[in-house]
Tab-separated table of C-alpha atoms in Angstrom:
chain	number	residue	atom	x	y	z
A	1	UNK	CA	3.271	-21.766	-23.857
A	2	UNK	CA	-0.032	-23.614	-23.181
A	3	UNK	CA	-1.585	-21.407	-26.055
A	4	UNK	CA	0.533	-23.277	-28.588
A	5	UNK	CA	-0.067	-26.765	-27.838
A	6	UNK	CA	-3.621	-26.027	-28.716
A	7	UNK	CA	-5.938	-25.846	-32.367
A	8	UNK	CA	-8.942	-24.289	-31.260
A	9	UNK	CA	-10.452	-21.356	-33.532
A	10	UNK	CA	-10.062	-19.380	-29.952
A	11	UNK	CA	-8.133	-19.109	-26.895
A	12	UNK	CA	-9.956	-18.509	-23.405
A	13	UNK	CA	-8.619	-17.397	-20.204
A	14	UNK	CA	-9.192	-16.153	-17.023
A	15	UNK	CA	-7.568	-15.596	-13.758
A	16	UNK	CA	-7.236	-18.535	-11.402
A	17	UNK	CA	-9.937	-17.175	-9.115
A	18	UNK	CA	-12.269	-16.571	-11.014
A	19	UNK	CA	-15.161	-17.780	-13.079
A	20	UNK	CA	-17.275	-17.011	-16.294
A	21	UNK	CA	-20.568	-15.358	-15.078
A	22	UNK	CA	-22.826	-18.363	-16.423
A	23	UNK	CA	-22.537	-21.373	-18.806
A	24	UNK	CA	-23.399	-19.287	-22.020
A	25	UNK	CA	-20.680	-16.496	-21.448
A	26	UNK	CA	-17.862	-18.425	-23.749
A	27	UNK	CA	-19.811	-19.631	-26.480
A	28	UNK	CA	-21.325	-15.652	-26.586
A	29	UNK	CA	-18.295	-14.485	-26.652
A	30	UNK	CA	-17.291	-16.659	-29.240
A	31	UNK	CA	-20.482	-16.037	-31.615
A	32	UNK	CA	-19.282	-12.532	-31.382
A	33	UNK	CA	-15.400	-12.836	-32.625
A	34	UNK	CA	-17.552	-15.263	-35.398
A	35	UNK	CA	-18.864	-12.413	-36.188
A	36	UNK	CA	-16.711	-9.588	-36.573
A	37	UNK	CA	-13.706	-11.591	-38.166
A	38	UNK	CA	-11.498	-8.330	-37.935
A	39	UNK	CA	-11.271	-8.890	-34.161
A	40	UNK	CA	-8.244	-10.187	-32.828
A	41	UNK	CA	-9.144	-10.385	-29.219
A	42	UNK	CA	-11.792	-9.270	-26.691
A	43	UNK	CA	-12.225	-8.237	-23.111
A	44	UNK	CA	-14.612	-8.988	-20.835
A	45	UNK	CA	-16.311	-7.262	-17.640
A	46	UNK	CA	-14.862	-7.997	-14.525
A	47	UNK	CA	-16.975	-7.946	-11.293
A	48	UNK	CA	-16.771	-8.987	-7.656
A	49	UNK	CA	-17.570	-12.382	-7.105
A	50	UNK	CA	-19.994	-12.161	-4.521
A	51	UNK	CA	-21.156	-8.371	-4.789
A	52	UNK	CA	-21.018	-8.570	-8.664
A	53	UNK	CA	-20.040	-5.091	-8.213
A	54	UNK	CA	-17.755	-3.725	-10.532
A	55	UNK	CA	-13.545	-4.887	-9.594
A	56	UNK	CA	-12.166	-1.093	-10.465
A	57	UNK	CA	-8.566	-2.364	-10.086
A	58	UNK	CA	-8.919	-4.839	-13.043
A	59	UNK	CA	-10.285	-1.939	-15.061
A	60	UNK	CA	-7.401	-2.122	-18.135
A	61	UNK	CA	-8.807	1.322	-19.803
A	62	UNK	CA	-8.794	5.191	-19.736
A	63	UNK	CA	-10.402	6.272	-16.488
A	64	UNK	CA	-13.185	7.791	-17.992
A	65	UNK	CA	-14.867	4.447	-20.147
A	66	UNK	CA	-15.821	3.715	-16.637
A	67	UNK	CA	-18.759	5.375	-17.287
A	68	UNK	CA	-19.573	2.860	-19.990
A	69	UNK	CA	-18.678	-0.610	-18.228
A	70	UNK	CA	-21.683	-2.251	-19.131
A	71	UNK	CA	-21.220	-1.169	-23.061
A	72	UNK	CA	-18.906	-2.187	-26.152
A	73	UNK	CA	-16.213	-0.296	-27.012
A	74	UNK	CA	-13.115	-0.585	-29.387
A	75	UNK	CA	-10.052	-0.496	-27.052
A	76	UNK	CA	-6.063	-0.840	-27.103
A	77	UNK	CA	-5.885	-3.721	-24.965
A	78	UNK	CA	-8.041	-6.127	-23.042
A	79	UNK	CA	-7.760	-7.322	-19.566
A	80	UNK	CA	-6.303	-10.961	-18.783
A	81	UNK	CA	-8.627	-11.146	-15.857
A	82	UNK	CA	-10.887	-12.426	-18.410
A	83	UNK	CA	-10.452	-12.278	-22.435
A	84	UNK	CA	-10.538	-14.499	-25.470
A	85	UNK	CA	-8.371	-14.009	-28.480
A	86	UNK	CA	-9.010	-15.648	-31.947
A	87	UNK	CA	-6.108	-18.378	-32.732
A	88	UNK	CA	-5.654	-16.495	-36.527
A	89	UNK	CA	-4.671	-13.726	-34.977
A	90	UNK	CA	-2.497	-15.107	-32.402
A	91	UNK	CA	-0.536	-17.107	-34.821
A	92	UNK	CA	-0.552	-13.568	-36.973
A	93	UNK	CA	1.155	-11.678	-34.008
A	94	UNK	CA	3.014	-14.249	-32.620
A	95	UNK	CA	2.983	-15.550	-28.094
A	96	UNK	CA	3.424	-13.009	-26.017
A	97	UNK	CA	6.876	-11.801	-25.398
A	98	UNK	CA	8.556	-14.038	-22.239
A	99	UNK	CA	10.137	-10.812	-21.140
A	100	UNK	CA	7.168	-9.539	-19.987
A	101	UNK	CA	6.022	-12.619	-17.973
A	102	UNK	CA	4.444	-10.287	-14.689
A	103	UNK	CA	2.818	-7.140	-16.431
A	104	UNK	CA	1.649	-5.327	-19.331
A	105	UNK	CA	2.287	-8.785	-21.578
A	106	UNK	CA	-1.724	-8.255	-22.961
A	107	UNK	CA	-0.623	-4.692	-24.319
A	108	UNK	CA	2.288	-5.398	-25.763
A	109	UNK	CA	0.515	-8.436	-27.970
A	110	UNK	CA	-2.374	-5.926	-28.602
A	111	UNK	CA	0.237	-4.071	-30.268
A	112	UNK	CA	1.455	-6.542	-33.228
A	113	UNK	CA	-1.732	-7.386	-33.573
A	114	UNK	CA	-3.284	-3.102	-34.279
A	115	UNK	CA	0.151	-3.430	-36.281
A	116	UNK	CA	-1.389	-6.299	-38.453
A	117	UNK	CA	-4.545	-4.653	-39.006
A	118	UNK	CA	-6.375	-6.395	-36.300
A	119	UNK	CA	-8.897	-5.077	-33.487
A	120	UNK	CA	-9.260	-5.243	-29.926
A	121	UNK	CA	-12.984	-4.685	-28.150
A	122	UNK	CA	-14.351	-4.748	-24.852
A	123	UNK	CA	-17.940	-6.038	-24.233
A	124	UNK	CA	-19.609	-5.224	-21.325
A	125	UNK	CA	-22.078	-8.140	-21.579
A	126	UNK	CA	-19.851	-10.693	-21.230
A	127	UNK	CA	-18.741	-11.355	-17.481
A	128	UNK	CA	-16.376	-12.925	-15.426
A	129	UNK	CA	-16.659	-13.087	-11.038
A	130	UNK	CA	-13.290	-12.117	-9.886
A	131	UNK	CA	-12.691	-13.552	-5.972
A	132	UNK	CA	-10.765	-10.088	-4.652
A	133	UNK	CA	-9.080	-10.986	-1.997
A	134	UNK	CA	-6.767	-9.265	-0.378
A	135	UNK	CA	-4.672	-12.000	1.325
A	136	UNK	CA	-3.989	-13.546	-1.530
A	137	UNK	CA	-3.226	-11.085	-4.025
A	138	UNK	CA	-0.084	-9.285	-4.704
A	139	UNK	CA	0.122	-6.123	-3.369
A	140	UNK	CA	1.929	-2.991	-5.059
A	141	UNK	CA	5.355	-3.702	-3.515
A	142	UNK	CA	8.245	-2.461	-4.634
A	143	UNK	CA	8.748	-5.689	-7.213
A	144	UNK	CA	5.504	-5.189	-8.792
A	145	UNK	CA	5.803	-1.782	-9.318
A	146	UNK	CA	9.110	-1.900	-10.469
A	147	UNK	CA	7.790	-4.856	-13.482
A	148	UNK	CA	4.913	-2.232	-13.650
A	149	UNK	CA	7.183	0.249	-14.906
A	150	UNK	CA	9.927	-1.389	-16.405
A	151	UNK	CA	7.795	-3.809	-18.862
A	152	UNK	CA	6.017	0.008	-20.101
A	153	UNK	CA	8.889	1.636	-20.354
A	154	UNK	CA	10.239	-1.204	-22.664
A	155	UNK	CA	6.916	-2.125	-24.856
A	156	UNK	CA	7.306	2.129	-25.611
A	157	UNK	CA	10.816	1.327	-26.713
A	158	UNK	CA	10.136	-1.549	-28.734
A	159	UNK	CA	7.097	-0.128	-30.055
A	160	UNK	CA	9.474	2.319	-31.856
A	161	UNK	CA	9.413	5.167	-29.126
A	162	UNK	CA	12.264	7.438	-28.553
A	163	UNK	CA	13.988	7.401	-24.603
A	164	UNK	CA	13.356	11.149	-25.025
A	165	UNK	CA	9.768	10.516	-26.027
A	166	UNK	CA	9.305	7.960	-23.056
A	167	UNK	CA	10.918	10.129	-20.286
A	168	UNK	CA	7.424	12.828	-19.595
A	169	UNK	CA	6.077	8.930	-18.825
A	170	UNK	CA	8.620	7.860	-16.539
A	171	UNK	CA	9.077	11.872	-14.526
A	172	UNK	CA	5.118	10.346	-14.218
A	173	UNK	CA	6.068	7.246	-12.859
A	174	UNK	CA	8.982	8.780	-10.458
A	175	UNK	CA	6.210	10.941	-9.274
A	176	UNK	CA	3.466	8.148	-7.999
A	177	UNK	CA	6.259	5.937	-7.107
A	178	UNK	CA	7.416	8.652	-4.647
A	179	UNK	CA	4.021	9.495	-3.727
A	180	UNK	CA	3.506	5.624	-2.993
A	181	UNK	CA	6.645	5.333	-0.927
A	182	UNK	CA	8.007	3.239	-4.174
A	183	UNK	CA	11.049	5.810	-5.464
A	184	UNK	CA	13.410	3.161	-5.330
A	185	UNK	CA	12.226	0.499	-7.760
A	186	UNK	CA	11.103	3.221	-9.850
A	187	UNK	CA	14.877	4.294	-10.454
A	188	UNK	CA	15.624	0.980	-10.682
A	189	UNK	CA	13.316	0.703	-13.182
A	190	UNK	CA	14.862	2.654	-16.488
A	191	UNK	CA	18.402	1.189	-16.622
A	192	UNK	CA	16.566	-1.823	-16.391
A	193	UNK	CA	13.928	-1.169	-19.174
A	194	UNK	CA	17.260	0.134	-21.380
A	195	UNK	CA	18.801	-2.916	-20.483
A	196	UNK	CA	15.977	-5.193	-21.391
A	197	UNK	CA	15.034	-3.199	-24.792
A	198	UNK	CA	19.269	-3.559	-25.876
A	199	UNK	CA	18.100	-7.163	-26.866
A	200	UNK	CA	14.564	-6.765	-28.340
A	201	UNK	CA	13.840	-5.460	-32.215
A	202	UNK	CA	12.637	-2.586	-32.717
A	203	UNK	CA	9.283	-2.686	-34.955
A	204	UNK	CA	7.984	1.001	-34.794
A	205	UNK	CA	4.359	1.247	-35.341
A	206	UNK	CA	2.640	2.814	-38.623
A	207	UNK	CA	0.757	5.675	-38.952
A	208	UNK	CA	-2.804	3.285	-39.014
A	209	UNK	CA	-1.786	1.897	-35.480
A	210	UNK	CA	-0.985	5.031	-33.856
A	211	UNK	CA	-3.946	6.758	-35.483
A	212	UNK	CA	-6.319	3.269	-34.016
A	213	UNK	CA	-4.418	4.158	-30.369
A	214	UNK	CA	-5.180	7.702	-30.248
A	215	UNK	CA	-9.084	7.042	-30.874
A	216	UNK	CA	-9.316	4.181	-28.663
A	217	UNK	CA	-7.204	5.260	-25.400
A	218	UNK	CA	-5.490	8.173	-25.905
A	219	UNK	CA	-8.882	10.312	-26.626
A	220	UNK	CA	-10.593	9.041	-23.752
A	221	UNK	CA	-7.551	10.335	-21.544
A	222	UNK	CA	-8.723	13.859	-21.174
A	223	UNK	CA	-6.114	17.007	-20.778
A	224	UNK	CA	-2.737	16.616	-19.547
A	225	UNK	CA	-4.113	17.949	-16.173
A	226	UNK	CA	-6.759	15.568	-16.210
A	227	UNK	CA	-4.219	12.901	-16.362
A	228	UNK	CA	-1.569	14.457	-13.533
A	229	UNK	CA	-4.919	13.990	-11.086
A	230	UNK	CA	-6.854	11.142	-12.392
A	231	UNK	CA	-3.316	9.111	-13.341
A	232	UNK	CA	-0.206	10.602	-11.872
A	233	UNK	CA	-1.147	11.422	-8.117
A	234	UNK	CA	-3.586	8.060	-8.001
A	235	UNK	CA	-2.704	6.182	-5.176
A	236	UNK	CA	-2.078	2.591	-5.324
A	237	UNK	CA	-4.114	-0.204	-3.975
A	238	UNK	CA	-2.313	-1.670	-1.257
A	239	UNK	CA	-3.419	-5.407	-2.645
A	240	UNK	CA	-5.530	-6.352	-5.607
């Protein structure tokens, strides 16, 4: 809602604790959507504020582009630890949807904008210092996982996927939520997600979209036994 009382050329933002890396990383980030005008939005590199280690649990992307943190990459999403997104674009795809006001909000926007033709990129270079700490995050309770999986099941749905289609995801959920001691919300979480998607359109995505998401995320995914270990049987962080 802040996001529309503005006219900037771009839109900045970055989690409440935390901070741009030095005073150049904006305006570098900017010189580089001023360049490649088919970008809608890009992510940044998220580190620990005072190891500048790498902060794993902000990392938005298939498991195995870890490997390539400090590069550029075309991707399916950013992180809203720390992104900016050109104005043209947001005014192209429209806000982000208030449904999806705690989770998965950043994908679902990526989306209408891959739909428009648009392009999402992370960039190693440019940094933000994330302050991690654990008192004052919010840990993987049963609410947050239950948004977690609710607000995915529903961006599918309105994305133009089939329940059928969605339901190998969610046995995937039901598994880690059990494994995680989080069944519950998890089972909460479809009737809701059907509930939710009863009063959204349904704009399924084109053949160019899908065929941009497969090479950006869903290549980089590995097997479907790659993804049962590295996805499926993760276990949560307790607090991020």
């Amino acid at each position: 809602r802040a996001a529309a009382f503005g006219h900037g050329r771009l839109i900045a933002a970055i989690d409440n604790d935390a901070e741009f890396a030095d005073a150049t990383t904006l305006a570098r980030a900017a010189a580089v959507l001023d360049t490649d005008r088919t970008l809608a939005a890009i992510g940044m590199r998220i580190v620990h504020f005072r190891t500048g280690a790498d902060d794993v649990t902000s990392w938005g992307y298939p498991p195995r582009l870890l490997a390539r943190v400090a590069e550029v990459f075309d991707a399916a999403t950013f992180v809203g630890a720390g992104h900016v997104i050109r104005r043209a674009a947001w005014n192209d795809a429209g806000p982000y949807d208030e449904a999806l006001f705690f989770c998965w909000e950043e994908f679902d926007w990526c989306l209408r904008a891959i739909e428009r033709g648009w392009g999402v990129q992370y960039r190693g270079e440019l940094v933000v210092r994330h302050t991690v700490s654990a008192e004052h995050r919010v840990a993987w309770s049963g609410a947050r996982w239950f948004f977690f999986v609710r607000n995915r099941l529903y961006v599918g749905r309105k994305s133009g996927s089939a329940w059928l289609t969605l339901s190998p995801r969610y046995a995937g959920y039901l598994v880690r939520g059990a494994r995680n001691g989080l069944l519950l919300p998890t089972l909460r979480a479809w009737p809701a997600a059907v509930a939710l998607s009863a009063r959204a359109p349904l704009v399924p995505l084109s053949g160019p979209a899908r065929a941009y998401l497969r090479r950006t995320d869903a290549a980089h995914r590995g097997s479907v036994l790659t993804r049962i270990r590295t996805e499926m049987l993760r276990l949560l962080p307790r607090a991020i």
